[in-house]
mmCIF file of N, CA, C and O in Angstrom:
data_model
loop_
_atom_site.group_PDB
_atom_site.id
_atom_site.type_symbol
_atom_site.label_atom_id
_atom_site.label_comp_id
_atom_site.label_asym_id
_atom_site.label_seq_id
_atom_site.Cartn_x
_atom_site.Cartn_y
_atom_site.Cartn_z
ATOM 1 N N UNK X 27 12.990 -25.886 32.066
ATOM 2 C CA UNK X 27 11.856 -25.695 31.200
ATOM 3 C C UNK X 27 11.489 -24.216 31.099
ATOM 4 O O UNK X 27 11.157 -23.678 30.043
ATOM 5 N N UNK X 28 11.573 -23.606 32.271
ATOM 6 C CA UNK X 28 11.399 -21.855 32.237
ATOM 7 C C UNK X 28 12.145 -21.538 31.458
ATOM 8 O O UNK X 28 11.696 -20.885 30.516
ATOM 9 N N UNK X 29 13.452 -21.814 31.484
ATOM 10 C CA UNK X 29 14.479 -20.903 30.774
ATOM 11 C C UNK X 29 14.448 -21.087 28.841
ATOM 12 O O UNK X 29 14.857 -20.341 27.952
ATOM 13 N N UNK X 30 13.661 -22.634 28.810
ATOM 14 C CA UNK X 30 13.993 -22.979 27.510
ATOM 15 C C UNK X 30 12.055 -21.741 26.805
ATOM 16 O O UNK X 30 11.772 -21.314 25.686
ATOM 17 N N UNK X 31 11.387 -21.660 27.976
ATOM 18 C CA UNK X 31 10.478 -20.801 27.323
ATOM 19 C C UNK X 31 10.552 -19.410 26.916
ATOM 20 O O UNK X 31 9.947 -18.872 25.989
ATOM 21 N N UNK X 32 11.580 -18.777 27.937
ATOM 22 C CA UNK X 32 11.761 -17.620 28.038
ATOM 23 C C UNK X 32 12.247 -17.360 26.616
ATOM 24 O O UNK X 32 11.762 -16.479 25.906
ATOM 25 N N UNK X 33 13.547 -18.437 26.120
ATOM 26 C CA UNK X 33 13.919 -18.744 24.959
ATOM 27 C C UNK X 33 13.093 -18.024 23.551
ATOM 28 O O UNK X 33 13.148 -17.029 22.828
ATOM 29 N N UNK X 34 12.008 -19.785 23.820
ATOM 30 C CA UNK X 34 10.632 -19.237 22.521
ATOM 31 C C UNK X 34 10.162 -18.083 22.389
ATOM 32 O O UNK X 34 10.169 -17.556 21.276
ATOM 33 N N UNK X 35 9.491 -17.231 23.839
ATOM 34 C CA UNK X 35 9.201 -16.257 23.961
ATOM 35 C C UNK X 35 10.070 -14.876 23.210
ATOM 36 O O UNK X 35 9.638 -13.932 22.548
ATOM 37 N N UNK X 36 11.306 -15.203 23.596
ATOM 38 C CA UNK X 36 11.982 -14.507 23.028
ATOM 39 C C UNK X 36 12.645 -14.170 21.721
ATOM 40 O O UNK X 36 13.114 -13.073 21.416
ATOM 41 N N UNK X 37 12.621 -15.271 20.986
ATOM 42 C CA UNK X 37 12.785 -15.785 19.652
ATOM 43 C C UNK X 37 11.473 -15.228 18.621
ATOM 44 O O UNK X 37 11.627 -14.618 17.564
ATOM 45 N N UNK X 38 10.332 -15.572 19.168
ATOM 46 C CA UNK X 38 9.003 -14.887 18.903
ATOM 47 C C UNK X 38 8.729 -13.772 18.700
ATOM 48 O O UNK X 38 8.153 -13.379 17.686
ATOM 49 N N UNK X 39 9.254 -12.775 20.034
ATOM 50 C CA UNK X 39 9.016 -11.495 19.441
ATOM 51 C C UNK X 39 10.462 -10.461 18.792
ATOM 52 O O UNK X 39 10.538 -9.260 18.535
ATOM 53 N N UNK X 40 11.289 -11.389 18.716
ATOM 54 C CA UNK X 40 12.385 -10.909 17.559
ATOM 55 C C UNK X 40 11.971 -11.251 16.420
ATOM 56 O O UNK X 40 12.317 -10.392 15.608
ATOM 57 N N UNK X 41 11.364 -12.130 15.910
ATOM 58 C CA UNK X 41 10.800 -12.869 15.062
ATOM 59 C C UNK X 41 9.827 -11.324 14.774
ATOM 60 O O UNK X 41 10.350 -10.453 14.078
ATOM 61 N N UNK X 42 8.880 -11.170 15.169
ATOM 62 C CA UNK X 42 7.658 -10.192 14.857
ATOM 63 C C UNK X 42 8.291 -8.854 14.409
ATOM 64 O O UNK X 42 8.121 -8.236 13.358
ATOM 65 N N UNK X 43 9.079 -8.565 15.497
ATOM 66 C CA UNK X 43 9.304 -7.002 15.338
ATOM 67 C C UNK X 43 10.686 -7.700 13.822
ATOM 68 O O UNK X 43 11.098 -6.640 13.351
ATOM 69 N N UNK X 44 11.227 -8.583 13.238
ATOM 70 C CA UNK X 44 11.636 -8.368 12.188
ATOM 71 C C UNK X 44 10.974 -8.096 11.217
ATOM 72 O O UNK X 44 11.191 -7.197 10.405
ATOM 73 N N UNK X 45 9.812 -9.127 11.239
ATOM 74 C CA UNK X 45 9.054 -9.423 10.352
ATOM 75 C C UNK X 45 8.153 -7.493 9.639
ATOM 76 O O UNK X 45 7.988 -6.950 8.546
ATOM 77 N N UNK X 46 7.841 -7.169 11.137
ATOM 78 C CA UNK X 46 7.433 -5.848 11.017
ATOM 79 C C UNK X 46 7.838 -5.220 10.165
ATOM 80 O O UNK X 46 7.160 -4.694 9.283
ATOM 81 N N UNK X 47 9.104 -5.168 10.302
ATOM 82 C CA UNK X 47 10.359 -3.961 9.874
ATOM 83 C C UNK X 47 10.471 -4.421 8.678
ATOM 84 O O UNK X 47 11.260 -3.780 7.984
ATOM 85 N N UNK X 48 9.851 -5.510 8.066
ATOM 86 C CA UNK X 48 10.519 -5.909 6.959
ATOM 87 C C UNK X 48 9.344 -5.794 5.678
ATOM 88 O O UNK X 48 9.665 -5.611 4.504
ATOM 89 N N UNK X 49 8.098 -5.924 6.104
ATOM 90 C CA UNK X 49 6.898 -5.638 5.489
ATOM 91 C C UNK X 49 6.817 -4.227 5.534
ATOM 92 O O UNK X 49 6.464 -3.705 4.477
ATOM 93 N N UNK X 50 7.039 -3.523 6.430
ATOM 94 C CA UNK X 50 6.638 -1.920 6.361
ATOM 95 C C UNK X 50 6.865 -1.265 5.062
ATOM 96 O O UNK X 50 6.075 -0.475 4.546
ATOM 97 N N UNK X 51 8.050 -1.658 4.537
ATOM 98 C CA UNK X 51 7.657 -1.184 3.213
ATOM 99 C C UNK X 51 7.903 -1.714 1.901
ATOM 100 O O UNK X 51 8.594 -1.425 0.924
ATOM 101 N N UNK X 52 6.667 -3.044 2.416
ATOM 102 C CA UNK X 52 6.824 -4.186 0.949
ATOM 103 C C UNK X 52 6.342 -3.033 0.063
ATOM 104 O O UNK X 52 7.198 -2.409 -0.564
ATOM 105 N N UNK X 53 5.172 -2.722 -0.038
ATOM 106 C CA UNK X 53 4.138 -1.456 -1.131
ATOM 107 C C UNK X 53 5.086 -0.296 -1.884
ATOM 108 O O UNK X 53 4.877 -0.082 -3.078
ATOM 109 N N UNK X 54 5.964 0.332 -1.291
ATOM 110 C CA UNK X 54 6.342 1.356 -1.061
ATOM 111 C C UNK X 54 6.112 1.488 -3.079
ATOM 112 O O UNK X 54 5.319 2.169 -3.729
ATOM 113 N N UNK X 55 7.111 0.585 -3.497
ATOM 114 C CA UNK X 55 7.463 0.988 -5.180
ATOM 115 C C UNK X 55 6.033 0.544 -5.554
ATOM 116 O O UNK X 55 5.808 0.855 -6.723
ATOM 117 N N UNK X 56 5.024 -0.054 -4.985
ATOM 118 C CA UNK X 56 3.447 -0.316 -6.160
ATOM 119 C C UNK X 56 3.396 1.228 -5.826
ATOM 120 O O UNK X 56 3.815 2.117 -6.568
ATOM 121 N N UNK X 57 2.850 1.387 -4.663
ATOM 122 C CA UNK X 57 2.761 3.233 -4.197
ATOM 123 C C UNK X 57 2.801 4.476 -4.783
ATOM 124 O O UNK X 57 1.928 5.302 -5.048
ATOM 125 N N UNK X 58 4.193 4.434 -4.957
ATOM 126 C CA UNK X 58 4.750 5.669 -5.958
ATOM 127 C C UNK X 58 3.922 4.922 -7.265
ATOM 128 O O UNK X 58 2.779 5.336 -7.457
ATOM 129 N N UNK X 59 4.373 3.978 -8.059
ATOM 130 C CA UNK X 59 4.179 3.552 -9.688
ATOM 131 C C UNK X 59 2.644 3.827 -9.800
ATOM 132 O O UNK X 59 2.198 4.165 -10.897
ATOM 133 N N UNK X 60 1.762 3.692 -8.656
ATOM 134 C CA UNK X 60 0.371 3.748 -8.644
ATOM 135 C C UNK X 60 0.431 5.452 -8.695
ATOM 136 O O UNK X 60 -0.089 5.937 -9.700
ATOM 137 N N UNK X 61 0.852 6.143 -7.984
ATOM 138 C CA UNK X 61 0.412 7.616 -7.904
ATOM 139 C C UNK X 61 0.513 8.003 -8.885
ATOM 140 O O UNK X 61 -0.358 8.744 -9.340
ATOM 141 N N UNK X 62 1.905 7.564 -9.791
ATOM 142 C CA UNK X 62 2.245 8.062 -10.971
ATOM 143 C C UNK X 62 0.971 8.100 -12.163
ATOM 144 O O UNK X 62 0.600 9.055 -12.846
ATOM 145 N N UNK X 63 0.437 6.609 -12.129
ATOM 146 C CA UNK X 63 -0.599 6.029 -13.380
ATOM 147 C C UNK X 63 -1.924 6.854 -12.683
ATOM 148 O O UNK X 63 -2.777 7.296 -13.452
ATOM 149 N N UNK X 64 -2.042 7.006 -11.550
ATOM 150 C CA UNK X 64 -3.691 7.848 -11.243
ATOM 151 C C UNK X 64 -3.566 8.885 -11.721
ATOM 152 O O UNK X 64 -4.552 9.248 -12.363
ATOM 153 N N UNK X 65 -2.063 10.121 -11.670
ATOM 154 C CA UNK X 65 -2.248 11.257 -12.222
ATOM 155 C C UNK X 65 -2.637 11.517 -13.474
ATOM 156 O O UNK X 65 -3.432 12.296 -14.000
ATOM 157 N N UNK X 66 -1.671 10.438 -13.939
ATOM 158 C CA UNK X 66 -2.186 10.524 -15.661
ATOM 159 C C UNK X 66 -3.797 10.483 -15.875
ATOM 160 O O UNK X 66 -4.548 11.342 -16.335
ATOM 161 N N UNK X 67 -4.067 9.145 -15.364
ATOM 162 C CA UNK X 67 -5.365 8.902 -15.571
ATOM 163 C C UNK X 67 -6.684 9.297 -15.252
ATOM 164 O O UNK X 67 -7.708 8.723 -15.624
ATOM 165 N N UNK X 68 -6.583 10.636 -14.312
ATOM 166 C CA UNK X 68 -7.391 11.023 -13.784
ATOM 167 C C UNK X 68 -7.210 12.468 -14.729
ATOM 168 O O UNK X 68 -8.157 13.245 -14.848
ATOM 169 N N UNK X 69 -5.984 12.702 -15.329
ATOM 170 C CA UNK X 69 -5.848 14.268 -15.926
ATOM 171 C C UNK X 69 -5.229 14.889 -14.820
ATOM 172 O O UNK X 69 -5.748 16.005 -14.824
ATOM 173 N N UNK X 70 -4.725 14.862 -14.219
ATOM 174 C CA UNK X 70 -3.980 15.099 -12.870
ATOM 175 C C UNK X 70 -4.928 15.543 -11.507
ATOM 176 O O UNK X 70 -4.343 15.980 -10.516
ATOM 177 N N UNK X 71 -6.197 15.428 -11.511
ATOM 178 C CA UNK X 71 -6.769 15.792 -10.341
ATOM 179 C C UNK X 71 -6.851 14.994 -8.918
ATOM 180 O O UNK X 71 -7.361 15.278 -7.834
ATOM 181 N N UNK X 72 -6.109 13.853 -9.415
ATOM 182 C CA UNK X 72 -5.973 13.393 -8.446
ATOM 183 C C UNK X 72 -4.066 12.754 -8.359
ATOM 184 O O UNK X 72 -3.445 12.507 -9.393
ATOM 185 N N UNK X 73 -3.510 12.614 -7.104
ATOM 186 C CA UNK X 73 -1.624 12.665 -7.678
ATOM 187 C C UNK X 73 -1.366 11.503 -6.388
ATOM 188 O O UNK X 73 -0.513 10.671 -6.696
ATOM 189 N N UNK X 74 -1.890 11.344 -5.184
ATOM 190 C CA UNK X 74 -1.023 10.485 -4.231
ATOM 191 C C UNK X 74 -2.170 9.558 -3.697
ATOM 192 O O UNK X 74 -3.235 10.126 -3.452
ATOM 193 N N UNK X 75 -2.108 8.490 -3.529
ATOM 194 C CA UNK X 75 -2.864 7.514 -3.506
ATOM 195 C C UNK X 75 -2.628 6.608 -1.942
ATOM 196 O O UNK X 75 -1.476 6.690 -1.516
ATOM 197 N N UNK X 76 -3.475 5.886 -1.197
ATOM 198 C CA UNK X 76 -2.785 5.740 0.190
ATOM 199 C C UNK X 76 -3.470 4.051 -0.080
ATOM 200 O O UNK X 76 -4.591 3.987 -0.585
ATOM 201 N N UNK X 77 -2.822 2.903 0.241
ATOM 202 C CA UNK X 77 -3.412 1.919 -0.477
ATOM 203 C C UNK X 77 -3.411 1.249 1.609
ATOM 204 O O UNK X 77 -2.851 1.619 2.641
ATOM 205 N N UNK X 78 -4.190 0.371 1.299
ATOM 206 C CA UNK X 78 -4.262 -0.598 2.787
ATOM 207 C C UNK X 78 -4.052 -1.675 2.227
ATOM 208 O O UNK X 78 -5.004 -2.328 1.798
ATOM 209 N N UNK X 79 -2.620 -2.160 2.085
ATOM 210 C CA UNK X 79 -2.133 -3.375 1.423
ATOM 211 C C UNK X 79 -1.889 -2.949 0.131
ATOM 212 O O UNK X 79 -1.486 -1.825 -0.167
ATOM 213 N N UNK X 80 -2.177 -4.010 -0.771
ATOM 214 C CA UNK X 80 -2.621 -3.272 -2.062
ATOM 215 C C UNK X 80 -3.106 -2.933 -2.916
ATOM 216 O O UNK X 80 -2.916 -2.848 -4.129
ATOM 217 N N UNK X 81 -4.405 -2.528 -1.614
ATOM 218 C CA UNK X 81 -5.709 -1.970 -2.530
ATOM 219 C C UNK X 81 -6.003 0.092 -2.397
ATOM 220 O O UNK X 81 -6.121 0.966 -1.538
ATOM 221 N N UNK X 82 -5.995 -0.002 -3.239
ATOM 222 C CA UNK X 82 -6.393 1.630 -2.688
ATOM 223 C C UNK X 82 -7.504 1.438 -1.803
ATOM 224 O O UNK X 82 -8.356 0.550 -1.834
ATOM 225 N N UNK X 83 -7.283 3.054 -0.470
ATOM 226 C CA UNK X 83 -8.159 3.120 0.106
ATOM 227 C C UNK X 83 -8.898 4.430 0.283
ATOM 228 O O UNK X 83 -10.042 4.723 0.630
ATOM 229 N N UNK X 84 -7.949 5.030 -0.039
ATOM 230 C CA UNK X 84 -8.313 6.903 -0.619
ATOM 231 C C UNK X 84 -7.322 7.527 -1.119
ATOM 232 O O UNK X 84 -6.240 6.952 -1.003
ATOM 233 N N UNK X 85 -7.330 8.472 -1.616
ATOM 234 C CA UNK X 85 -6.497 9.322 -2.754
ATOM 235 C C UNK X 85 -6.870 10.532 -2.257
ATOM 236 O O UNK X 85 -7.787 10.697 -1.453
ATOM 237 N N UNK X 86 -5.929 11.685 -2.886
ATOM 238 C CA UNK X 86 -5.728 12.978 -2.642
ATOM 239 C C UNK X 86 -5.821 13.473 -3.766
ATOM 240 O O UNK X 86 -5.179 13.155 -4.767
ATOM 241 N N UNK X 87 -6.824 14.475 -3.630
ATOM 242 C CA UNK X 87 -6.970 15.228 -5.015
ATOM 243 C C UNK X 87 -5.791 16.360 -4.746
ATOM 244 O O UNK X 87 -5.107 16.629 -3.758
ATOM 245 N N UNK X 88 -5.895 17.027 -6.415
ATOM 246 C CA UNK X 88 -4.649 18.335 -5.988
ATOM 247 C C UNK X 88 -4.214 18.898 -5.899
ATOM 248 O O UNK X 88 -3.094 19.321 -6.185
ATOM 249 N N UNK X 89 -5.935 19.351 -4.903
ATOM 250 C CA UNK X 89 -6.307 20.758 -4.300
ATOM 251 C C UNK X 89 -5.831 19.779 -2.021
ATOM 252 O O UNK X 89 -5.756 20.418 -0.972
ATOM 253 N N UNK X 90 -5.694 18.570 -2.168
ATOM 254 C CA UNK X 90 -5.082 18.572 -0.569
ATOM 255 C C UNK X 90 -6.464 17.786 -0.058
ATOM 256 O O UNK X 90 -6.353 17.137 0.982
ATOM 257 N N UNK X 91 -7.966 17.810 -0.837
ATOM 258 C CA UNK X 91 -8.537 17.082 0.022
ATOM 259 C C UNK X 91 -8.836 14.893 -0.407
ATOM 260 O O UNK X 91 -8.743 14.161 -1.392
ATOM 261 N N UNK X 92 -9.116 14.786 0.732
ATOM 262 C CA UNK X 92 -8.762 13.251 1.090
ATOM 263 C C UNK X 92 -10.461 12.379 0.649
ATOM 264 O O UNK X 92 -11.581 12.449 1.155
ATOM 265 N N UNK X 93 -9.910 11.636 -0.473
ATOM 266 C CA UNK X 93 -11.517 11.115 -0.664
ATOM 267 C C UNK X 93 -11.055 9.772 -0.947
ATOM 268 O O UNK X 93 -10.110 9.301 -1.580
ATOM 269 N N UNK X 94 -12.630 9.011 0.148
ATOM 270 C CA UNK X 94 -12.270 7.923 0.076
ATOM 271 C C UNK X 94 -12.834 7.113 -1.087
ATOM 272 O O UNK X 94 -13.653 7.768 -1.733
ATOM 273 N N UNK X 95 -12.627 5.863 -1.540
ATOM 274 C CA UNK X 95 -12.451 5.627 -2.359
ATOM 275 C C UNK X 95 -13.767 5.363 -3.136
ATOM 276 O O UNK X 95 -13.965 5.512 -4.342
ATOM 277 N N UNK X 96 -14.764 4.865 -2.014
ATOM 278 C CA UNK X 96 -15.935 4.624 -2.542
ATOM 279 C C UNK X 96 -17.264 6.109 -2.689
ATOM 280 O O UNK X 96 -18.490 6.167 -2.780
ATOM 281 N N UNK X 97 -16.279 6.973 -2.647
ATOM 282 C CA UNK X 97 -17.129 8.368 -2.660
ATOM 283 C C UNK X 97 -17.190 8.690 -4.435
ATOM 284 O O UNK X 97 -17.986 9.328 -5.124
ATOM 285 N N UNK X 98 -16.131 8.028 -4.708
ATOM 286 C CA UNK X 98 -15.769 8.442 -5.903
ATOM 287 C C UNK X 98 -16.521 8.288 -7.444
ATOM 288 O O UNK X 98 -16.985 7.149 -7.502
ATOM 289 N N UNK X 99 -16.705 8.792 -8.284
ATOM 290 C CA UNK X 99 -17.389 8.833 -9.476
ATOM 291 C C UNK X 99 -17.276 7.660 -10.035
ATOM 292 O O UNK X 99 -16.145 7.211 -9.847
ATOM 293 N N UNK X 100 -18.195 6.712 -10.860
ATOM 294 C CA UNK X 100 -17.958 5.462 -11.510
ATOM 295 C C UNK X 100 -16.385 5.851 -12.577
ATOM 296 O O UNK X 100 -15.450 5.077 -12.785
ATOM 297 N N UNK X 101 -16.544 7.296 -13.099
ATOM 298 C CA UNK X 101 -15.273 7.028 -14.275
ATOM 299 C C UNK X 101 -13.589 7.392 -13.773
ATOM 300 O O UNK X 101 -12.506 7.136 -14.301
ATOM 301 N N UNK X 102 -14.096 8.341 -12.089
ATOM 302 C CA UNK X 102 -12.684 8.292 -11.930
ATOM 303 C C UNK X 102 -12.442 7.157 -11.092
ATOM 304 O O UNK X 102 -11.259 6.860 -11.258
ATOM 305 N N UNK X 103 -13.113 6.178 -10.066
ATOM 306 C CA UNK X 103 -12.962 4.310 -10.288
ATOM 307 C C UNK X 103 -12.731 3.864 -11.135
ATOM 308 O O UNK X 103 -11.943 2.968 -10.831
ATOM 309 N N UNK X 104 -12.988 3.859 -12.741
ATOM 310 C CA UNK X 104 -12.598 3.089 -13.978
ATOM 311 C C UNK X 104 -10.902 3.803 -13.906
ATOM 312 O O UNK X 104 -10.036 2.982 -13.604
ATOM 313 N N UNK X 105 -10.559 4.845 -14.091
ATOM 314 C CA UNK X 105 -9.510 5.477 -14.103
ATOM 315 C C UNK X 105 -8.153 4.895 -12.918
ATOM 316 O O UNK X 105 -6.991 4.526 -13.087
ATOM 317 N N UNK X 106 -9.078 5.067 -11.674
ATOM 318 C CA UNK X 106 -8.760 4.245 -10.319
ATOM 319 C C UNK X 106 -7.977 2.783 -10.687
ATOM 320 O O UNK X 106 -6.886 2.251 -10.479
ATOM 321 N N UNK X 107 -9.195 2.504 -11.338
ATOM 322 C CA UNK X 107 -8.609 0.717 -11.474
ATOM 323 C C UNK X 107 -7.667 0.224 -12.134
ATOM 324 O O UNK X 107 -6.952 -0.710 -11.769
ATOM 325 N N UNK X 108 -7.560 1.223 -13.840
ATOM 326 C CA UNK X 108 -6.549 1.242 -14.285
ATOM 327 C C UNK X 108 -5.287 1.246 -14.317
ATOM 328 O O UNK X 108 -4.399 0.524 -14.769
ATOM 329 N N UNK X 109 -5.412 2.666 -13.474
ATOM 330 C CA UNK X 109 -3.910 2.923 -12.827
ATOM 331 C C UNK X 109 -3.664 1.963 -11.637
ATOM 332 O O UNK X 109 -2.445 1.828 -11.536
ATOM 333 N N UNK X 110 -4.316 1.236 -10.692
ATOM 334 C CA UNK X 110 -4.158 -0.092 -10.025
ATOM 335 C C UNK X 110 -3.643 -0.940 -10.794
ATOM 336 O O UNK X 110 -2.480 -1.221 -10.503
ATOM 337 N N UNK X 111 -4.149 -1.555 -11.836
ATOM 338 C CA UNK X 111 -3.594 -2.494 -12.449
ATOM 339 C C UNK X 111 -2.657 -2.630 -13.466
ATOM 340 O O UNK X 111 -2.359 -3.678 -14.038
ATOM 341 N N UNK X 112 -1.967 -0.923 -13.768
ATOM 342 C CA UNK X 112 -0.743 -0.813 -14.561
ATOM 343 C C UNK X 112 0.505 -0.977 -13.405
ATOM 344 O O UNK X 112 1.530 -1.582 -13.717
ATOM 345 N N UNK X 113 0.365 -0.497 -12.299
ATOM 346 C CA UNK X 113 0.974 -0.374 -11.260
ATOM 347 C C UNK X 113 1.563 -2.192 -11.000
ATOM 348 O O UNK X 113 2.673 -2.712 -11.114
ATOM 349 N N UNK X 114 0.293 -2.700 -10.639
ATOM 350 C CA UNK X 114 0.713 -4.086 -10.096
ATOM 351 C C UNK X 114 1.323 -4.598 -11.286
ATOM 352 O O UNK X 114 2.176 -5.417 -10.943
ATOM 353 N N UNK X 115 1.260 -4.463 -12.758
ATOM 354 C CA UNK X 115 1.644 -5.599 -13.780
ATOM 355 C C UNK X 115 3.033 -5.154 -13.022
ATOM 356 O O UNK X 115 3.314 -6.010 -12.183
ATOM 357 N N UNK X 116 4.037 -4.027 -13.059
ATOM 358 C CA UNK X 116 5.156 -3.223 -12.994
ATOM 359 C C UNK X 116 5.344 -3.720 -11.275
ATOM 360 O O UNK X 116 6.319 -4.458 -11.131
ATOM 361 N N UNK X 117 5.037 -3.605 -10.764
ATOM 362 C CA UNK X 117 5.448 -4.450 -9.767
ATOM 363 C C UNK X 117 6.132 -5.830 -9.509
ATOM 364 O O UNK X 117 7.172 -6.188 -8.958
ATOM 365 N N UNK X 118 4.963 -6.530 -10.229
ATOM 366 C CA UNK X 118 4.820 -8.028 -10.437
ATOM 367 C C UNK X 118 6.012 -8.642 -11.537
ATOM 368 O O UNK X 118 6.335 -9.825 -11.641
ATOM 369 N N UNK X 119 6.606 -7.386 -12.384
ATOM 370 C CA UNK X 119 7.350 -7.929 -13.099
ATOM 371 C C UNK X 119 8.744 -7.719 -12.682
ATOM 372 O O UNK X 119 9.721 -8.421 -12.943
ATOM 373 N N UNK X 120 8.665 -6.475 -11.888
ATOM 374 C CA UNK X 120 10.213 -6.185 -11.396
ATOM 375 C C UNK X 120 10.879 -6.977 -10.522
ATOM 376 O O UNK X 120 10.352 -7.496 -9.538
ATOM 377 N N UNK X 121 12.259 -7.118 -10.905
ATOM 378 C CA UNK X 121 12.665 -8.255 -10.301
ATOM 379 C C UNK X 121 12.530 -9.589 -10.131
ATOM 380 O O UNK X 121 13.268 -10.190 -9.350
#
């Protein structure tokens, strides 16, 4: 019975650390396609975008400083959202 746990145990965390490795970079292409649509849409003041899943969670303006998301002006959020949701259609359709 030990040995058949050691088993599960072990199966489990091969299991995780795949799983890890394998999500790390589900986002990667919304990511880039998102940075791309904020530059436009912002007029370029803002260019790289850092999402927690796949929501934005702050952006880089681009002068280098880091603002989070809810600091931000109602029209560059409208701008924000946009380029969010050109990103995901292009996601959602690839492949």
């Amino acid at each position: 019975m030990k040995k058949e746990g050691r088993a599960v145990n072990l199966v489990r965390d091969e299991f995780k650390a795949m799983k890890g490795e394998l999500d790390a970079d589900t986002y990667e292409p919304l990511v880039k396609t998102f940075s791309r649509y904020l530059t436009l849409a912002t007029g370029g003041r803002y260019r790289v975008a850092e999402l927690d899943g796949p929501l934005p969670n702050e952006i880089v303006s681009d002068d280098g400083r880091v603002m989070p998301v809810h600091l931000l002006s109602t029209g560059t959020i409208g701008g924000t959202a946009l380029a969010l949701r050109l990103a995901m259609v292009g996601y959602l359709l690839q492949g």
